Amino acid sequence: MTSTFHSIETAKRSLFTQTTALSTTGHNVANANTEGYSRQKVNMQASIPMEPFAFLHSTSPGQLGTGVEFDSITRVREKFLDDQYRNENTNFGSWSIQRDTLEKLEAIVNEPSDTGFRTVMDNFYKSWSDLSKNPEDVTARRIVKETTLALTDAMNQISRQLDSLSQDLDSNIAVKSNEIQGYLGNIANLNSAIVKVESLGDNANDLRDQRDLMADKLSKIMNINVTDTPQGYQIQMNGQELVTGGAVQATVDSAFLNNAYTAGTLTNGEVHGMIKSRDTLVSDYRKQMDELANTLANGDIEITIPAGSVLPDNTVLGGVTYTGATRTLTADLKVTVKGLNGLHQLGYSNDGTNNGGLPFFTAAGGGTAITAGNISLNAAILADSNKIATSLRTTTASGTETVIKGNNTLANLLANLKDTPMKSADGLRSATIGAQFSAIVGQLGVQSQEAARQTSNTEFLVQQVDTRRQSVSGVSLDEEMGNMIKFQHAYSASARFMTTYDQLLDKLINSTGTVGR
């Protein structure tokens, strides 16, 4: 037997439910542009009818409905797409950093260019060629000195820029470690808050959105695995726990990230790209530039010293010491010398002595090994360009040996080094200095192109997955406007139904029994 006021209760339930649906729709519209927000919906169901199945049953036919109610407000989210997005996002993070680093390396190398290192190197060899035409010309000697300074300065500058880029990457790793620690702390706090809210039977939709947004941002920085447990999200990095429930399990700093990279647990993300850029890309190009500088100064060069040349006293070539009469070569001598330094020491300068030439390049700061960072022109030559050796001939008169200053034999040999293969100290490379530098530029170009391709591909995949995710979880204003009208009409109809039934009750209560009065 239904109550007289049964339909009033039915109308009230409808009004409450439609009001909740309208409020949720308004919440969706308000957060249409909120990053990480997931569309929410009210889950409606018919409320329990008047006479559920039992042992007793009234004689009234059928079950009379009691209206509508909602059992929950849930967010529309698909976990599979979240996992896919984070996997693609971490790949994009690593490749985007590597692309950025390689673009900076290309700017440092600055090739092809009219003002790059190759131009400086060509000017260096050209100055030797010009000097060979007039070895006694003071201006030509000073030009050799200045082009040498330009060459060493260019190498020094490239080395400094590589060091600066490496330091920038170091600093960025430290910044990212702080960012990671912040995200982990926020996720742990959100885990605790969500557990408290949901223990009361409600869905912490907005808090879950915030937590997912944190996990999304974290996935770009480092590779993570996200597992939803009763205690909240468990964040791991290749099995290494970072967050469990409301507790952060690791203190993330630069040392932690470097160790994780070395151990192979940090395999992707922006930090992985930074460490790989620093330890592989930048380090490799610094090593190659150091080898290039050392090869120019001390690399093995096979040359032919023409007959008639006079070697400085006590010169050692190929295990043979040249002294006395053996100093004057009676035939062409094919030997291997140690770079431009070794060749320069075979000749004579215009300083008025019969001494052999000085090492042309030295290591600034008193270092032993010549690198791109410390290669410099010998300080004595810098102070006096007459100490640049160009001659391989002497003459003896009245028992006095004198250097033939106008001889250009050594200057020609030095000018021809542009086309002479030089073997690096490790023996892995044997090519002209120009060819070795071209190999560096070529390798950089290929790596940069590959990084750009990978970045473009991974970015497209991230956008594709995010588009699919937005189609599921994103707020469509058109759809929400349609829902708003639908719920508004339902609310109006429920209100009209309550008014109608109120009129029926008024008639029943106030008019019954008054007939005939």
Short mmCIF file of C-alpha atoms in Angstrom, two decimals, residues 22 39 41 68 92 129 160 166 194 220 225 233 261 264-265 268 270 272 296 303 306 335 391 393 439 454:
data_model
loop_
_atom_site.label_atom_id
_atom_site.label_comp_id
_atom_site.label_asym_id
_atom_site.label_seq_id
_atom_site.Cartn_x
_atom_site.Cartn_y
_atom_site.Cartn_z
CA LEU A 22 23.53 20.07 -13.09
CA ARG A 39 35.28 14.77 -17.07
CA LYS A 41 29.54 12.11 -14.46
CA VAL A 68 15.73 8.15 -9.09
CA PHE A 92 59.95 11.90 -25.87
CA SER A 129 102.22 28.77 -48.08
CA ARG A 160 85.39 26.08 -23.30
CA SER A 166 78.59 19.95 -19.80
CA ILE A 194 42.66 10.13 -1.32
CA LYS A 220 58.56 12.98 -18.90
CA ASN A 225 55.96 2.40 -13.42
CA TYR A 233 49.90 4.94 -6.27
CA TYR A 261 71.90 5.80 -14.89
CA GLY A 264 70.75 0.83 -15.73
CA THR A 265 67.57 1.64 -13.78
CA ASN A 268 64.56 7.11 -20.26
CA GLU A 270 64.69 14.04 -19.61
CA HIS A 272 68.40 10.19 -18.88
CA LEU A 296 98.08 18.40 -35.18
CA ILE A 303 107.25 13.06 -44.87
CA PRO A 306 114.69 16.36 -49.84
CA VAL A 335 110.76 9.45 -42.18
CA SER A 391 114.95 26.73 -43.57
CA ARG A 393 119.86 24.57 -45.40
CA ALA A 439 84.48 13.35 -39.86
CA GLN A 454 63.25 10.36 -33.04
#
